[in-house]
């Protein structure tokens, strides 16, 4: 997207909040609006706002990191003619879809998000990226949803910056995992504290079991996902692997 003409005011570096509490002010002629970074419906409504806050100010690099690791892993462990039919789960306003198109050979990219504002932002800002985009809750997909998704024959699942923090619940991630075919590529990231013994979100327990039973992990990479509003690095794990069987 082009340069940002938005007027944004950020809290001082002393503002030590957890990620889902962080906020900024959007200043318009109507005044000052306080918006949380995780208030995605509001953030996506304003063209360029997500990009400016998350990618420019907070230096998030995760879409490039995850799609880059996926590319490297396929080159090292995959078949030479792999063309991906990707389910981008928690797709937001489409930045990951855009990176996927640049990084790997894609036959199809389909996005899913739980809010309508994400789909609207994709239509507005990145209309060429997705073959289809569904606003859907995969925690309890009905028969029609499953049928609609099955027909894409996905051979890759990508989820960036969408697990934990009240976003995608464990069961929805498991359901997405079970929709893709055996031998599919799986690439996602997750905050490091959700992938250790002290985690109480359920993600650590579920992922450790999944990795033991159904997911063959090729890469586990600890890296800085983005900065906090106070300028501190926030560390995530990037995981890339291959699905062996349903979980
Ligand atoms: C931090 S954004 C990441 C968006 C995109 N993947 C990216 O990296 O730019 C998290 C996204 O997850 C979506 N989300 C939250 N809960 C979800 C759910 N249960 N199912 C699907 N998407 C969900 C949010 O609406 C939001 O668009």
CSV table of C-alpha atoms in Angstrom, one decimal, residues 21-234:
chain,number,residue,atom,x,y,z
A,21,UNK,CA,-4.3,-4.4,25.7
A,22,UNK,CA,-2.0,-2.2,23.6
A,23,UNK,CA,-3.6,0.9,22.1
A,24,UNK,CA,-2.9,4.1,20.1
A,25,UNK,CA,-4.8,7.2,19.1
A,26,UNK,CA,-6.1,7.9,15.6
A,27,UNK,CA,-6.5,11.6,15.2
A,28,UNK,CA,-9.0,12.9,12.7
A,29,UNK,CA,-10.9,16.1,12.2
A,30,UNK,CA,-13.6,14.6,14.4
A,31,UNK,CA,-11.1,14.3,17.3
A,32,UNK,CA,-9.0,11.6,18.9
A,33,UNK,CA,-10.1,8.0,18.9
A,34,UNK,CA,-8.5,5.5,21.2
A,35,UNK,CA,-8.2,2.1,19.4
A,36,UNK,CA,-6.7,-1.2,20.7
A,37,UNK,CA,-4.3,-2.9,18.2
A,38,UNK,CA,-6.4,-6.1,18.6
A,39,UNK,CA,-9.7,-4.2,17.8
A,40,UNK,CA,-9.4,-5.7,14.3
A,41,UNK,CA,-12.9,-4.7,13.1
A,42,UNK,CA,-12.1,-1.0,13.7
A,43,UNK,CA,-8.5,-1.2,12.5
A,44,UNK,CA,-9.3,-2.8,9.2
A,45,UNK,CA,-12.0,-0.3,8.5
A,46,UNK,CA,-9.4,2.5,8.1
A,47,UNK,CA,-7.3,1.9,4.9
A,48,UNK,CA,-3.6,1.5,5.8
A,49,UNK,CA,-4.1,1.7,9.5
A,50,UNK,CA,-3.1,-2.0,10.3
A,51,UNK,CA,-0.1,-1.7,8.0
A,52,UNK,CA,1.1,1.6,9.6
A,53,UNK,CA,0.7,0.4,13.2
A,54,UNK,CA,1.6,-3.2,13.1
A,55,UNK,CA,4.1,-3.3,10.2
A,56,UNK,CA,5.7,0.1,10.2
A,57,UNK,CA,5.6,1.3,13.8
A,58,UNK,CA,5.8,-2.1,15.5
A,59,UNK,CA,8.0,-3.7,12.8
A,60,UNK,CA,6.1,-7.0,12.5
A,61,UNK,CA,7.9,-9.3,10.1
A,62,UNK,CA,5.9,-12.5,10.7
A,63,UNK,CA,4.2,-12.9,7.3
A,64,UNK,CA,7.6,-12.8,5.6
A,65,UNK,CA,9.2,-15.0,8.2
A,66,UNK,CA,6.6,-17.7,8.0
A,67,UNK,CA,6.2,-17.7,4.2
A,68,UNK,CA,10.0,-17.6,3.9
A,69,UNK,CA,10.5,-20.6,6.2
A,70,UNK,CA,7.7,-22.5,4.3
A,71,UNK,CA,9.5,-21.8,1.0
A,72,UNK,CA,12.9,-23.1,2.4
A,73,UNK,CA,11.3,-26.2,3.9
A,74,UNK,CA,9.5,-27.1,0.7
A,75,UNK,CA,12.8,-26.6,-1.2
A,76,UNK,CA,14.6,-28.9,1.2
A,77,UNK,CA,12.0,-31.6,1.9
A,78,UNK,CA,9.3,-31.3,-0.7
A,79,UNK,CA,8.7,-32.5,-4.2
A,80,UNK,CA,10.1,-30.2,-6.9
A,81,UNK,CA,6.7,-29.6,-8.6
A,82,UNK,CA,4.8,-28.6,-5.4
A,83,UNK,CA,2.1,-26.1,-6.2
A,84,UNK,CA,0.2,-25.1,-3.1
A,85,UNK,CA,-3.5,-24.9,-2.5
A,86,UNK,CA,-3.4,-22.9,0.7
A,87,UNK,CA,-5.9,-22.3,3.4
A,88,UNK,CA,-4.9,-19.0,5.1
A,89,UNK,CA,-6.6,-19.2,8.4
A,90,UNK,CA,-7.1,-15.9,10.4
A,91,UNK,CA,-6.2,-14.2,7.1
A,92,UNK,CA,-7.1,-10.6,8.2
A,93,UNK,CA,-6.6,-8.0,5.6
A,94,UNK,CA,-4.6,-10.2,3.3
A,95,UNK,CA,-0.9,-9.4,4.0
A,96,UNK,CA,0.0,-13.1,4.4
A,97,UNK,CA,-1.8,-14.0,1.1
A,98,UNK,CA,0.3,-11.4,-0.6
A,99,UNK,CA,3.5,-12.8,0.9
A,100,UNK,CA,2.6,-16.3,0.0
A,101,UNK,CA,2.0,-15.3,-3.6
A,102,UNK,CA,5.5,-13.8,-3.7
A,103,UNK,CA,7.3,-16.6,-1.8
A,104,UNK,CA,5.9,-19.9,-3.1
A,105,UNK,CA,4.2,-21.4,-6.1
A,106,UNK,CA,0.5,-21.2,-5.4
A,107,UNK,CA,-2.3,-22.7,-7.4
A,108,UNK,CA,-5.0,-21.5,-5.0
A,109,UNK,CA,-5.2,-19.3,-1.9
A,110,UNK,CA,-8.4,-19.2,0.2
A,111,UNK,CA,-8.7,-17.0,3.2
A,112,UNK,CA,-10.9,-17.5,6.3
A,113,UNK,CA,-11.5,-14.9,9.1
A,114,UNK,CA,-14.1,-14.6,11.7
A,115,UNK,CA,-15.0,-10.9,11.0
A,116,UNK,CA,-16.6,-9.4,8.0
A,117,UNK,CA,-14.4,-6.3,8.2
A,118,UNK,CA,-11.4,-8.5,7.3
A,119,UNK,CA,-13.1,-9.7,4.1
A,120,UNK,CA,-14.2,-6.1,3.3
A,121,UNK,CA,-10.6,-4.9,3.7
A,122,UNK,CA,-9.2,-7.6,1.5
A,123,UNK,CA,-11.8,-6.7,-1.2
A,124,UNK,CA,-10.8,-3.0,-0.9
A,125,UNK,CA,-7.0,-3.3,-0.5
A,126,UNK,CA,-5.9,-6.7,-2.0
A,127,UNK,CA,-8.7,-7.8,-4.4
A,128,UNK,CA,-6.4,-10.0,-6.5
A,129,UNK,CA,-4.9,-12.2,-3.8
A,130,UNK,CA,-7.5,-14.8,-2.8
A,131,UNK,CA,-9.5,-17.2,-4.9
A,132,UNK,CA,-12.1,-17.0,-2.3
A,133,UNK,CA,-12.5,-15.6,1.2
A,134,UNK,CA,-14.9,-16.9,3.8
A,135,UNK,CA,-16.2,-15.2,7.0
A,136,UNK,CA,-16.6,-18.4,9.1
A,137,UNK,CA,-16.2,-19.7,12.6
A,138,UNK,CA,-14.3,-23.0,12.4
A,139,UNK,CA,-14.9,-23.8,16.1
A,140,UNK,CA,-18.1,-25.6,15.0
A,141,UNK,CA,-18.2,-25.8,11.3
A,142,UNK,CA,-21.5,-27.2,9.9
A,143,UNK,CA,-21.8,-29.7,7.1
A,144,UNK,CA,-22.2,-27.0,4.5
A,145,UNK,CA,-19.0,-25.2,5.6
A,146,UNK,CA,-17.0,-28.4,5.6
A,147,UNK,CA,-18.3,-29.4,2.2
A,148,UNK,CA,-17.4,-26.0,0.8
A,149,UNK,CA,-13.9,-26.2,2.2
A,150,UNK,CA,-13.3,-29.8,1.3
A,151,UNK,CA,-13.7,-29.1,-2.4
A,152,UNK,CA,-10.5,-27.0,-2.5
A,153,UNK,CA,-8.4,-30.0,-1.6
A,154,UNK,CA,-6.0,-27.9,0.4
A,155,UNK,CA,-2.4,-29.1,0.6
A,156,UNK,CA,-1.2,-26.3,2.9
A,157,UNK,CA,-2.5,-24.5,6.1
A,158,UNK,CA,-0.9,-21.2,7.0
A,159,UNK,CA,-1.9,-19.2,10.2
A,160,UNK,CA,0.0,-16.1,11.1
A,161,UNK,CA,-0.4,-14.1,14.3
A,162,UNK,CA,-3.8,-15.5,15.0
A,163,UNK,CA,-3.5,-18.2,17.7
A,164,UNK,CA,-4.1,-17.4,21.3
A,165,UNK,CA,-5.0,-14.0,22.8
A,166,UNK,CA,-8.7,-14.8,22.4
A,167,UNK,CA,-8.3,-15.1,18.7
A,168,UNK,CA,-8.4,-18.6,17.1
A,169,UNK,CA,-9.3,-21.2,19.8
A,170,UNK,CA,-7.6,-24.6,19.9
A,171,UNK,CA,-10.6,-26.5,18.5
A,172,UNK,CA,-10.9,-24.2,15.5
A,173,UNK,CA,-7.2,-24.7,14.7
A,174,UNK,CA,-7.7,-28.5,15.0
A,175,UNK,CA,-10.7,-28.3,12.7
A,176,UNK,CA,-8.7,-26.4,10.1
A,177,UNK,CA,-5.9,-29.0,10.4
A,178,UNK,CA,-8.4,-31.8,9.8
A,179,UNK,CA,-9.7,-30.1,6.7
A,180,UNK,CA,-6.4,-30.2,4.8
A,181,UNK,CA,-5.2,-33.4,3.1
A,182,UNK,CA,-2.6,-35.8,4.6
A,183,UNK,CA,0.9,-34.7,3.6
A,184,UNK,CA,-0.1,-31.1,3.6
A,185,UNK,CA,2.3,-28.4,4.6
A,186,UNK,CA,1.5,-26.6,7.9
A,187,UNK,CA,3.1,-23.3,8.8
A,188,UNK,CA,2.1,-21.1,11.7
A,189,UNK,CA,3.5,-19.0,14.5
A,190,UNK,CA,2.6,-18.7,18.2
A,191,UNK,CA,3.8,-16.6,21.1
A,192,UNK,CA,6.6,-18.5,22.9
A,193,UNK,CA,4.8,-18.4,26.3
A,194,UNK,CA,1.9,-20.3,24.8
A,195,UNK,CA,4.2,-23.1,23.9
A,196,UNK,CA,5.8,-24.0,27.2
A,197,UNK,CA,4.7,-25.9,30.3
A,198,UNK,CA,3.4,-22.8,32.1
A,199,UNK,CA,0.8,-22.1,29.3
A,200,UNK,CA,-2.8,-22.0,30.4
A,201,UNK,CA,-4.4,-21.3,27.0
A,202,UNK,CA,-4.6,-25.0,26.1
A,203,UNK,CA,-2.3,-24.4,23.1
A,204,UNK,CA,0.8,-26.0,24.6
A,205,UNK,CA,-1.0,-29.2,25.5
A,206,UNK,CA,-2.8,-29.5,22.2
A,207,UNK,CA,0.2,-28.7,20.1
A,208,UNK,CA,2.5,-31.1,21.9
A,209,UNK,CA,0.0,-33.9,21.3
A,210,UNK,CA,-0.5,-32.8,17.7
A,211,UNK,CA,3.3,-32.8,17.1
A,212,UNK,CA,3.5,-36.3,18.8
A,213,UNK,CA,0.7,-37.8,16.8
A,214,UNK,CA,-0.2,-36.0,13.6
A,215,UNK,CA,2.3,-33.3,12.6
A,216,UNK,CA,5.9,-33.9,11.6
A,217,UNK,CA,7.8,-30.7,12.4
A,218,UNK,CA,10.7,-29.7,10.1
A,219,UNK,CA,11.4,-26.2,11.5
A,220,UNK,CA,11.0,-24.6,14.9
A,221,UNK,CA,12.3,-21.1,14.9
A,222,UNK,CA,12.4,-18.6,17.8
A,223,UNK,CA,12.3,-15.0,16.5
A,224,UNK,CA,11.0,-11.5,17.2
A,225,UNK,CA,7.5,-11.3,15.9
A,226,UNK,CA,7.2,-7.6,16.5
A,227,UNK,CA,8.0,-4.9,19.1
A,228,UNK,CA,5.7,-4.0,21.9
A,229,UNK,CA,4.5,-0.4,22.2
A,230,UNK,CA,7.2,0.1,24.7
A,231,UNK,CA,9.8,-1.0,22.1
A,232,UNK,CA,10.5,-4.4,23.6
A,233,UNK,CA,10.9,-7.5,21.3
A,234,UNK,CA,8.0,-10.0,21.5
